[in-house]
Amino acid sequence: MDNKISRRIALGLLGVVVVLVLVFFLSDFRGNETEAFSYKAGTYTAEAKGFNGNVKVKVVLNNDEIVSVEILEHNETEAIGGNAMEAIADRIVKEQSLAIDAVSGATISCKAVLAAVEECIKKAGGNVAALKEKKDDQSNVNIVKMSTDVVVVGAGGAGSSAAVTAQEYGAKVVLLEKNAVPGGTTAMGGGLFGANSSLMEENGEEPIDIDALFQDWMKEMAWKADANLIRKFLELSTTTIDWLIDHGFEIHKSPPIQQTHDAYHGYHKYDDFTKTTQHFIKMLEDFEEKGGQVFYETPARKLIVDESGAVVGVIAEKKDGTILEISAKSVVIATGGFVGAEEWVQETLGGVFVEGAGLVSNVGDGIKMAWEIGAAHRGENVHLLHVTKIPGDLSMYPATSRLVNSSLAYLPINPWVNAAGERFANEDIIYDRALTTNAVVAQGNFVYTVFSQNMLDTLEEKGAAALGMQDKVAMGPIEELTPMNAPWTNLNAMVNELIKQGVAFKGDTYQELARNAGMDVDKFVKSMKRYNEDAEKGKDTLFGKRKEHMVPLGDGPYYAFKVVPTNLCTLGGIRVNSDLQVVRNDPDSYKPIPNLYAAGADAGGLYSDHYVLLEGGAMSWAYNSGRLAGASAASNALNIEIDLFSQ
Ligand SMILES: Cc1cc2nc3c(=O)[nH]c(=O)nc-3n(C[C@H](O)[C@H](O)[C@H](O)COP(=O)(O)OP(=O)(O)OC[C@H]3O[C@@H](n4cnc5c(N)ncnc54)[C@H](O)[C@@H]3O)c2cc1C
């Protein structure tokens, strides 16, 4: 047989096989579809295990339709699991299917809903297997194809800076944003580090010694961080404050807010942080006027990769369901990390639960997209653990609830103990939120702050100075979080409310308090004995707290309040090189994935396992890494040399 004939026969056979396979799939699908849409009509309930306990659902079925799915009971975190479960319930009804992907960041909660609905379908005699096969009908989806030089995913600090920078070097840029406004987490913060700025020069301040700062940084990270990346970041930060001012941001020079973050004097604050979103909007309106395109409420879903493994674009989805298929020469990922994915955060912290207190719609979309195509991991265990609080609902005291939920957790004049009842910190670290939250997380899910009745009464009547507190604690825009010379109104009434809610505990003796709070009685009694003895002598023999803050507790009753940590932002995930190129998960070479860049909280490498003690470092990284990634992306797309440092 000659080659042409055998090739034709082979093609013919292939054609027959394809047709048979299609017929098989179509008939199989239709067959399943008919069976799947047959139920014993009625109302069914079922439960399945979620993240914090059982999730109970109610499903109403017609003979041929899932009419409704309602979440009856659950203990999931409302902002994360709660919202995601409602979304899954809606989709089950809309798509008449159980083949629904879990919402990222709330996988366990979503799977619980799916499992409970499955149980209801089973009870009604429905074909679960077929419902799990059934996919969306894609035939009506509107797909719009576009092409550009650079696509940036995420319009927060990093993404907006990347998009504007790429445009400044001549690239045609499309910017995708999941939310309705730009700014992301970056618009929630107070200020940023800049190694030098015209503002500092105008003030006659000495320039910052970048060499010394670099050495300190590397030492703090024990050199388990990317030295080139850090060096570039610090050097570029000398121009970034002015770059932001040129783009309409209103910024002034400020001393550091946190007393122990004061080694370097490069902290700059927004004049009014409530206006930062407006500054982002204005910067991006200018960007659009110059030909850039911004799509709000349009999350990126997937990277497009060609057969060689190079990234060649992005798939995104508009609010109306339209799919954007955007071909691009470079793609920058800047989706702000995964603070909203609490289960994922918990995994990276060895099981310790830390509530997300930042932009909880940041659930790691960009990190997952990059990992999906083979990007290396770096730094997903690093978090901006930066705030602690006493939980509990004091909404019945709207004017004073902060005094307990926040202020009481920020006092250094009393002992803190862990869940076992052992003192674990020099309580003066309260003046630095990173140190405090790190110390709490190192103990587990919560710690206790301990007071005597006499101390609470003094706070309620006179304020913290009467207990010997030397310096007030400030937090962001709150000038005096711990009122020093003003009464802490309603304090005892609010404390009693928290005791009812199981957040605070009371005991006439240390033994009784330890038992009520579930501590190890011996450990707690010993800890209190040593603390009181040290306080009487005016010397903290364990952790070296200043003597003025070593206040003996005196007589009971005593109180212990639960203090929990929160997380403002995650600080890593994707491994990048010093050009902000995403690299492959191959430690032999860490070769770049062609055309792909990452910036901001999605990119790891600055830290070993904790945030550096540099005031404004995280936000500064967002803008600076965005500028670096935008320049690299434009340089790649346009095939030109760009040197940001020669300006
Ligand atoms: C309350 C608070 C205060 C803070 N204060 C400070 C401070 O004073 N100084 C400091 O240094 N740091 C501070 N931080 C931390 C700092 O703000 C962040 O680390 C930094 O701004 C992160 O920037 P980013 O650009 O990486 O992320 P973001 O600014 O969050 O930007 C990410 C953007 O991507 C979007 N996005 C997510 N997924 C998708 C998707 N699939 N498609 C398209 N878009 C998507 C998001 O909606 C968001 O707009 C604070 C954080 C919080 C929460």
JSON list of C-alpha atoms in Angstrom, two decimals, residues 304-482:
[
{"chain": "A", "resi": 304, "resn": "ILE", "atom": "CA", "xyz": [-3.74, 31.42, 28.01]},
{"chain": "A", "resi": 305, "resn": "VAL", "atom": "CA", "xyz": [-0.65, 29.35, 27.28]},
{"chain": "A", "resi": 306, "resn": "ASP", "atom": "CA", "xyz": [0.66, 28.27, 23.87]},
{"chain": "A", "resi": 307, "resn": "GLU", "atom": "CA", "xyz": [2.10, 24.88, 23.01]},
{"chain": "A", "resi": 308, "resn": "SER", "atom": "CA", "xyz": [5.61, 25.97, 24.04]},
{"chain": "A", "resi": 309, "resn": "GLY", "atom": "CA", "xyz": [4.41, 26.87, 27.54]},
{"chain": "A", "resi": 310, "resn": "ALA", "atom": "CA", "xyz": [4.63, 30.64, 26.99]},
{"chain": "A", "resi": 311, "resn": "VAL", "atom": "CA", "xyz": [1.84, 32.83, 28.33]},
{"chain": "A", "resi": 312, "resn": "VAL", "atom": "CA", "xyz": [0.02, 34.52, 25.44]},
{"chain": "A", "resi": 313, "resn": "GLY", "atom": "CA", "xyz": [-2.99, 36.08, 27.11]},
{"chain": "A", "resi": 314, "resn": "VAL", "atom": "CA", "xyz": [-5.73, 35.99, 29.70]},
{"chain": "A", "resi": 315, "resn": "ILE", "atom": "CA", "xyz": [-9.36, 34.86, 29.87]},
{"chain": "A", "resi": 316, "resn": "ALA", "atom": "CA", "xyz": [-11.57, 37.17, 31.93]},
{"chain": "A", "resi": 317, "resn": "GLU", "atom": "CA", "xyz": [-15.29, 37.29, 32.66]},
{"chain": "A", "resi": 318, "resn": "LYS", "atom": "CA", "xyz": [-17.38, 40.45, 32.69]},
{"chain": "A", "resi": 319, "resn": "LYS", "atom": "CA", "xyz": [-20.29, 40.90, 35.09]},
{"chain": "A", "resi": 320, "resn": "ASP", "atom": "CA", "xyz": [-22.84, 40.14, 32.33]},
{"chain": "A", "resi": 321, "resn": "GLY", "atom": "CA", "xyz": [-21.12, 36.81, 31.63]},
{"chain": "A", "resi": 322, "resn": "THR", "atom": "CA", "xyz": [-19.27, 37.99, 28.51]},
{"chain": "A", "resi": 323, "resn": "ILE", "atom": "CA", "xyz": [-15.94, 36.23, 28.21]},
{"chain": "A", "resi": 324, "resn": "LEU", "atom": "CA", "xyz": [-12.96, 38.35, 27.22]},
{"chain": "A", "resi": 325, "resn": "GLU", "atom": "CA", "xyz": [-10.26, 36.39, 25.46]},
{"chain": "A", "resi": 326, "resn": "ILE", "atom": "CA", "xyz": [-7.34, 38.80, 25.48]},
{"chain": "A", "resi": 327, "resn": "SER", "atom": "CA", "xyz": [-4.17, 37.97, 23.56]},
{"chain": "A", "resi": 328, "resn": "ALA", "atom": "CA", "xyz": [-1.16, 39.77, 24.99]},
{"chain": "A", "resi": 329, "resn": "LYS", "atom": "CA", "xyz": [2.60, 39.86, 24.61]},
{"chain": "A", "resi": 330, "resn": "SER", "atom": "CA", "xyz": [3.06, 40.22, 28.39]},
{"chain": "A", "resi": 331, "resn": "VAL", "atom": "CA", "xyz": [0.83, 39.52, 31.37]},
{"chain": "A", "resi": 332, "resn": "VAL", "atom": "CA", "xyz": [1.30, 40.95, 34.87]},
{"chain": "A", "resi": 333, "resn": "ILE", "atom": "CA", "xyz": [-0.43, 39.25, 37.79]},
{"chain": "A", "resi": 334, "resn": "ALA", "atom": "CA", "xyz": [-1.19, 41.56, 40.74]},
{"chain": "A", "resi": 335, "resn": "THR", "atom": "CA", "xyz": [-4.28, 40.21, 42.49]},
{"chain": "A", "resi": 336, "resn": "GLY", "atom": "CA", "xyz": [-3.27, 41.11, 46.05]},
{"chain": "A", "resi": 337, "resn": "GLY", "atom": "CA", "xyz": [-2.73, 37.71, 47.67]},
{"chain": "A", "resi": 338, "resn": "PHE", "atom": "CA", "xyz": [-5.22, 35.47, 49.45]},
{"chain": "A", "resi": 339, "resn": "VAL", "atom": "CA", "xyz": [-6.16, 37.04, 52.77]},
{"chain": "A", "resi": 340, "resn": "GLY", "atom": "CA", "xyz": [-9.84, 36.19, 52.16]},
{"chain": "A", "resi": 341, "resn": "ALA", "atom": "CA", "xyz": [-9.09, 32.49, 51.77]},
{"chain": "A", "resi": 342, "resn": "GLU", "atom": "CA", "xyz": [-8.99, 31.79, 55.51]},
{"chain": "A", "resi": 343, "resn": "GLU", "atom": "CA", "xyz": [-8.67, 28.02, 55.15]},
{"chain": "A", "resi": 344, "resn": "TRP", "atom": "CA", "xyz": [-5.65, 28.46, 52.90]},
{"chain": "A", "resi": 345, "resn": "VAL", "atom": "CA", "xyz": [-4.10, 30.97, 55.32]},
{"chain": "A", "resi": 346, "resn": "GLN", "atom": "CA", "xyz": [-4.70, 28.50, 58.14]},
{"chain": "A", "resi": 347, "resn": "GLU", "atom": "CA", "xyz": [-2.88, 25.76, 56.21]},
{"chain": "A", "resi": 348, "resn": "THR", "atom": "CA", "xyz": [0.15, 28.01, 55.76]},
{"chain": "A", "resi": 349, "resn": "LEU", "atom": "CA", "xyz": [0.22, 28.81, 59.50]},
{"chain": "A", "resi": 350, "resn": "GLY", "atom": "CA", "xyz": [0.40, 25.22, 60.66]},
{"chain": "A", "resi": 351, "resn": "GLY", "atom": "CA", "xyz": [-3.32, 25.13, 61.49]},
{"chain": "A", "resi": 352, "resn": "VAL", "atom": "CA", "xyz": [-3.58, 28.39, 63.45]},
{"chain": "A", "resi": 353, "resn": "PHE", "atom": "CA", "xyz": [-6.75, 30.27, 62.51]},
{"chain": "A", "resi": 354, "resn": "VAL", "atom": "CA", "xyz": [-6.31, 33.98, 61.77]},
{"chain": "A", "resi": 355, "resn": "GLU", "atom": "CA", "xyz": [-9.28, 36.03, 60.65]},
{"chain": "A", "resi": 356, "resn": "GLY", "atom": "CA", "xyz": [-8.80, 38.02, 57.43]},
{"chain": "A", "resi": 357, "resn": "ALA", "atom": "CA", "xyz": [-9.17, 41.73, 58.20]},
{"chain": "A", "resi": 358, "resn": "GLY", "atom": "CA", "xyz": [-8.16, 43.14, 54.83]},
{"chain": "A", "resi": 359, "resn": "LEU", "atom": "CA", "xyz": [-9.79, 42.94, 51.40]},
{"chain": "A", "resi": 360, "resn": "VAL", "atom": "CA", "xyz": [-11.47, 39.57, 51.79]},
{"chain": "A", "resi": 361, "resn": "SER", "atom": "CA", "xyz": [-12.37, 39.38, 48.09]},
{"chain": "A", "resi": 362, "resn": "ASN", "atom": "CA", "xyz": [-8.63, 38.78, 47.52]},
{"chain": "A", "resi": 363, "resn": "VAL", "atom": "CA", "xyz": [-8.64, 34.99, 47.48]},
{"chain": "A", "resi": 364, "resn": "GLY", "atom": "CA", "xyz": [-5.48, 34.20, 45.57]},
{"chain": "A", "resi": 365, "resn": "ASP", "atom": "CA", "xyz": [-6.85, 34.15, 42.01]},
{"chain": "A", "resi": 366, "resn": "GLY", "atom": "CA", "xyz": [-3.58, 35.24, 40.44]},
{"chain": "A", "resi": 367, "resn": "ILE", "atom": "CA", "xyz": [-1.44, 32.93, 42.53]},
{"chain": "A", "resi": 368, "resn": "LYS", "atom": "CA", "xyz": [-3.58, 29.95, 41.59]},
{"chain": "A", "resi": 369, "resn": "MET", "atom": "CA", "xyz": [-3.56, 30.89, 37.89]},
{"chain": "A", "resi": 370, "resn": "ALA", "atom": "CA", "xyz": [0.24, 31.01, 37.94]},
{"chain": "A", "resi": 371, "resn": "TRP", "atom": "CA", "xyz": [0.67, 27.80, 39.93]},
{"chain": "A", "resi": 372, "resn": "GLU", "atom": "CA", "xyz": [-1.79, 26.08, 37.57]},
{"chain": "A", "resi": 373, "resn": "ILE", "atom": "CA", "xyz": [0.62, 26.60, 34.67]},
{"chain": "A", "resi": 374, "resn": "GLY", "atom": "CA", "xyz": [3.69, 25.48, 36.60]},
{"chain": "A", "resi": 375, "resn": "ALA", "atom": "CA", "xyz": [4.94, 28.57, 38.46]},
{"chain": "A", "resi": 376, "resn": "ALA", "atom": "CA", "xyz": [7.16, 28.03, 41.50]},
{"chain": "A", "resi": 377, "resn": "HIS", "atom": "CA", "xyz": [5.91, 28.80, 45.00]},
{"chain": "A", "resi": 378, "resn": "ARG", "atom": "CA", "xyz": [7.56, 31.30, 47.32]},
{"chain": "A", "resi": 379, "resn": "GLY", "atom": "CA", "xyz": [6.55, 32.92, 50.60]},
{"chain": "A", "resi": 380, "resn": "GLU", "atom": "CA", "xyz": [2.95, 31.83, 50.91]},
{"chain": "A", "resi": 381, "resn": "ASN", "atom": "CA", "xyz": [3.58, 31.40, 54.66]},
{"chain": "A", "resi": 382, "resn": "VAL", "atom": "CA", "xyz": [4.31, 35.13, 55.11]},
{"chain": "A", "resi": 383, "resn": "HIS", "atom": "CA", "xyz": [1.42, 37.27, 56.32]},
{"chain": "A", "resi": 384, "resn": "LEU", "atom": "CA", "xyz": [0.87, 40.84, 57.41]},
{"chain": "A", "resi": 385, "resn": "LEU", "atom": "CA", "xyz": [-0.21, 39.75, 60.89]},
{"chain": "A", "resi": 386, "resn": "HIS", "atom": "CA", "xyz": [-0.87, 43.19, 62.21]},
{"chain": "A", "resi": 387, "resn": "VAL", "atom": "CA", "xyz": [-3.90, 43.57, 64.43]},
{"chain": "A", "resi": 388, "resn": "THR", "atom": "CA", "xyz": [-5.27, 41.82, 67.49]},
{"chain": "A", "resi": 389, "resn": "LYS", "atom": "CA", "xyz": [-8.72, 42.19, 69.01]},
{"chain": "A", "resi": 390, "resn": "ILE", "atom": "CA", "xyz": [-11.04, 40.91, 71.69]},
{"chain": "A", "resi": 391, "resn": "PRO", "atom": "CA", "xyz": [-13.89, 39.23, 69.81]},
{"chain": "A", "resi": 392, "resn": "GLY", "atom": "CA", "xyz": [-17.53, 39.35, 70.90]},
{"chain": "A", "resi": 393, "resn": "ASP", "atom": "CA", "xyz": [-20.58, 41.35, 69.93]},
{"chain": "A", "resi": 394, "resn": "LEU", "atom": "CA", "xyz": [-20.88, 44.65, 71.77]},
{"chain": "A", "resi": 395, "resn": "SER", "atom": "CA", "xyz": [-23.09, 46.33, 69.18]},
{"chain": "A", "resi": 396, "resn": "MET", "atom": "CA", "xyz": [-25.50, 47.21, 71.98]},
{"chain": "A", "resi": 397, "resn": "TYR", "atom": "CA", "xyz": [-22.80, 49.66, 73.13]},
{"chain": "A", "resi": 398, "resn": "PRO", "atom": "CA", "xyz": [-22.07, 51.36, 69.77]},
{"chain": "A", "resi": 399, "resn": "ALA", "atom": "CA", "xyz": [-20.32, 54.40, 71.25]},
{"chain": "A", "resi": 400, "resn": "THR", "atom": "CA", "xyz": [-17.95, 52.51, 73.54]},
{"chain": "A", "resi": 401, "resn": "SER", "atom": "CA", "xyz": [-17.57, 48.96, 72.15]},
{"chain": "A", "resi": 402, "resn": "ARG", "atom": "CA", "xyz": [-14.12, 49.82, 70.78]},
{"chain": "A", "resi": 403, "resn": "LEU", "atom": "CA", "xyz": [-12.82, 50.26, 74.34]},
{"chain": "A", "resi": 404, "resn": "VAL", "atom": "CA", "xyz": [-13.21, 46.52, 74.87]},
{"chain": "A", "resi": 405, "resn": "ASN", "atom": "CA", "xyz": [-12.98, 45.03, 71.37]},
{"chain": "A", "resi": 406, "resn": "SER", "atom": "CA", "xyz": [-9.77, 46.96, 70.67]},
{"chain": "A", "resi": 407, "resn": "SER", "atom": "CA", "xyz": [-8.39, 49.12, 73.48]},
{"chain": "A", "resi": 408, "resn": "LEU", "atom": "CA", "xyz": [-8.40, 46.49, 76.22]},
{"chain": "A", "resi": 409, "resn": "ALA", "atom": "CA", "xyz": [-6.32, 44.24, 73.94]},
{"chain": "A", "resi": 410, "resn": "TYR", "atom": "CA", "xyz": [-3.73, 47.03, 73.54]},
{"chain": "A", "resi": 411, "resn": "LEU", "atom": "CA", "xyz": [-2.63, 47.55, 77.13]},
{"chain": "A", "resi": 412, "resn": "PRO", "atom": "CA", "xyz": [0.93, 46.74, 78.27]},
{"chain": "A", "resi": 413, "resn": "ILE", "atom": "CA", "xyz": [0.29, 47.26, 82.01]},
{"chain": "A", "resi": 414, "resn": "ASN", "atom": "CA", "xyz": [-1.06, 43.80, 82.76]},
{"chain": "A", "resi": 415, "resn": "PRO", "atom": "CA", "xyz": [0.06, 40.23, 82.05]},
{"chain": "A", "resi": 416, "resn": "TRP", "atom": "CA", "xyz": [-0.82, 38.26, 78.93]},
{"chain": "A", "resi": 417, "resn": "VAL", "atom": "CA", "xyz": [-0.92, 34.47, 79.05]},
{"chain": "A", "resi": 418, "resn": "ASN", "atom": "CA", "xyz": [-1.42, 31.75, 76.46]},
{"chain": "A", "resi": 419, "resn": "ALA", "atom": "CA", "xyz": [-4.29, 29.25, 76.43]},
{"chain": "A", "resi": 420, "resn": "ALA", "atom": "CA", "xyz": [-2.37, 27.07, 78.88]},
{"chain": "A", "resi": 421, "resn": "GLY", "atom": "CA", "xyz": [-2.01, 29.98, 81.33]},
{"chain": "A", "resi": 422, "resn": "GLU", "atom": "CA", "xyz": [1.68, 30.73, 80.81]},
{"chain": "A", "resi": 423, "resn": "ARG", "atom": "CA", "xyz": [2.99, 34.27, 80.33]},
{"chain": "A", "resi": 424, "resn": "PHE", "atom": "CA", "xyz": [4.65, 34.49, 76.90]},
{"chain": "A", "resi": 425, "resn": "ALA", "atom": "CA", "xyz": [5.67, 38.07, 76.04]},
{"chain": "A", "resi": 426, "resn": "ASN", "atom": "CA", "xyz": [7.12, 41.37, 77.11]},
{"chain": "A", "resi": 427, "resn": "GLU", "atom": "CA", "xyz": [3.76, 43.15, 76.92]},
{"chain": "A", "resi": 428, "resn": "ASP", "atom": "CA", "xyz": [5.51, 46.36, 75.81]},
{"chain": "A", "resi": 429, "resn": "ILE", "atom": "CA", "xyz": [5.56, 44.88, 72.29]},
{"chain": "A", "resi": 430, "resn": "ILE", "atom": "CA", "xyz": [2.01, 46.23, 72.10]},
{"chain": "A", "resi": 431, "resn": "TYR", "atom": "CA", "xyz": [3.55, 49.40, 70.71]},
{"chain": "A", "resi": 432, "resn": "ASP", "atom": "CA", "xyz": [4.30, 47.46, 67.53]},
{"chain": "A", "resi": 433, "resn": "ARG", "atom": "CA", "xyz": [1.33, 45.70, 65.97]},
{"chain": "A", "resi": 434, "resn": "ALA", "atom": "CA", "xyz": [3.45, 43.29, 63.92]},
{"chain": "A", "resi": 435, "resn": "LEU", "atom": "CA", "xyz": [5.39, 42.09, 66.94]},
{"chain": "A", "resi": 436, "resn": "THR", "atom": "CA", "xyz": [2.22, 41.72, 69.00]},
{"chain": "A", "resi": 437, "resn": "THR", "atom": "CA", "xyz": [0.30, 39.77, 66.40]},
{"chain": "A", "resi": 438, "resn": "ASN", "atom": "CA", "xyz": [3.30, 37.56, 65.63]},
{"chain": "A", "resi": 439, "resn": "ALA", "atom": "CA", "xyz": [3.61, 36.75, 69.34]},
{"chain": "A", "resi": 440, "resn": "VAL", "atom": "CA", "xyz": [-0.10, 35.88, 69.57]},
{"chain": "A", "resi": 441, "resn": "VAL", "atom": "CA", "xyz": [-0.06, 33.67, 66.47]},
{"chain": "A", "resi": 442, "resn": "ALA", "atom": "CA", "xyz": [3.02, 31.89, 67.83]},
{"chain": "A", "resi": 443, "resn": "GLN", "atom": "CA", "xyz": [0.84, 30.78, 70.78]},
{"chain": "A", "resi": 444, "resn": "GLY", "atom": "CA", "xyz": [-2.08, 29.41, 68.71]},
{"chain": "A", "resi": 445, "resn": "ASN", "atom": "CA", "xyz": [-5.60, 30.57, 67.94]},
{"chain": "A", "resi": 446, "resn": "PHE", "atom": "CA", "xyz": [-5.86, 32.98, 70.88]},
{"chain": "A", "resi": 447, "resn": "VAL", "atom": "CA", "xyz": [-4.25, 34.25, 74.08]},
{"chain": "A", "resi": 448, "resn": "TYR", "atom": "CA", "xyz": [-5.65, 35.88, 77.21]},
{"chain": "A", "resi": 449, "resn": "THR", "atom": "CA", "xyz": [-5.10, 39.36, 78.59]},
{"chain": "A", "resi": 450, "resn": "VAL", "atom": "CA", "xyz": [-5.57, 39.32, 82.37]},
{"chain": "A", "resi": 451, "resn": "PHE", "atom": "CA", "xyz": [-6.88, 42.05, 84.70]},
{"chain": "A", "resi": 452, "resn": "SER", "atom": "CA", "xyz": [-8.07, 42.42, 88.27]},
{"chain": "A", "resi": 453, "resn": "GLN", "atom": "CA", "xyz": [-11.36, 44.07, 89.20]},
{"chain": "A", "resi": 454, "resn": "ASN", "atom": "CA", "xyz": [-9.42, 46.97, 90.66]},
{"chain": "A", "resi": 455, "resn": "MET", "atom": "CA", "xyz": [-7.67, 47.57, 87.33]},
{"chain": "A", "resi": 456, "resn": "LEU", "atom": "CA", "xyz": [-10.92, 47.53, 85.36]},
{"chain": "A", "resi": 457, "resn": "ASP", "atom": "CA", "xyz": [-12.47, 49.95, 87.85]},
{"chain": "A", "resi": 458, "resn": "THR", "atom": "CA", "xyz": [-9.50, 52.32, 87.53]},
{"chain": "A", "resi": 459, "resn": "LEU", "atom": "CA", "xyz": [-9.75, 52.25, 83.74]},
{"chain": "A", "resi": 460, "resn": "GLU", "atom": "CA", "xyz": [-13.50, 52.89, 83.87]},
{"chain": "A", "resi": 461, "resn": "GLU", "atom": "CA", "xyz": [-13.11, 55.80, 86.27]},
{"chain": "A", "resi": 462, "resn": "LYS", "atom": "CA", "xyz": [-9.86, 57.48, 85.21]},
{"chain": "A", "resi": 463, "resn": "GLY", "atom": "CA", "xyz": [-8.17, 55.93, 82.17]},
{"chain": "A", "resi": 464, "resn": "ALA", "atom": "CA", "xyz": [-4.91, 54.05, 81.55]},
{"chain": "A", "resi": 465, "resn": "ALA", "atom": "CA", "xyz": [-2.43, 56.61, 82.95]},
{"chain": "A", "resi": 466, "resn": "ALA", "atom": "CA", "xyz": [-3.82, 56.01, 86.45]},
{"chain": "A", "resi": 467, "resn": "LEU", "atom": "CA", "xyz": [-2.56, 52.42, 86.16]},
{"chain": "A", "resi": 468, "resn": "GLY", "atom": "CA", "xyz": [0.95, 53.59, 85.31]},
{"chain": "A", "resi": 469, "resn": "MET", "atom": "CA", "xyz": [0.78, 53.40, 81.51]},
{"chain": "A", "resi": 470, "resn": "GLN", "atom": "CA", "xyz": [3.55, 55.61, 80.14]},
{"chain": "A", "resi": 471, "resn": "ASP", "atom": "CA", "xyz": [2.76, 56.14, 76.44]},
{"chain": "A", "resi": 472, "resn": "LYS", "atom": "CA", "xyz": [-0.57, 55.95, 74.66]},
{"chain": "A", "resi": 473, "resn": "VAL", "atom": "CA", "xyz": [-1.08, 53.51, 71.79]},
{"chain": "A", "resi": 474, "resn": "ALA", "atom": "CA", "xyz": [-2.12, 55.02, 68.46]},
{"chain": "A", "resi": 475, "resn": "MET", "atom": "CA", "xyz": [-3.54, 53.06, 65.55]},
{"chain": "A", "resi": 476, "resn": "GLY", "atom": "CA", "xyz": [-3.72, 54.51, 62.04]},
{"chain": "A", "resi": 477, "resn": "PRO", "atom": "CA", "xyz": [-6.20, 57.36, 62.12]},
{"chain": "A", "resi": 478, "resn": "ILE", "atom": "CA", "xyz": [-7.08, 56.66, 65.80]},
{"chain": "A", "resi": 479, "resn": "GLU", "atom": "CA", "xyz": [-4.81, 59.03, 67.69]},
{"chain": "A", "resi": 480, "resn": "GLU", "atom": "CA", "xyz": [-5.45, 57.55, 71.11]},
{"chain": "A", "resi": 481, "resn": "LEU", "atom": "CA", "xyz": [-6.59, 53.94, 71.06]},
{"chain": "A", "resi": 482, "resn": "THR", "atom": "CA", "xyz": [-5.94, 53.57, 74.79]}
]
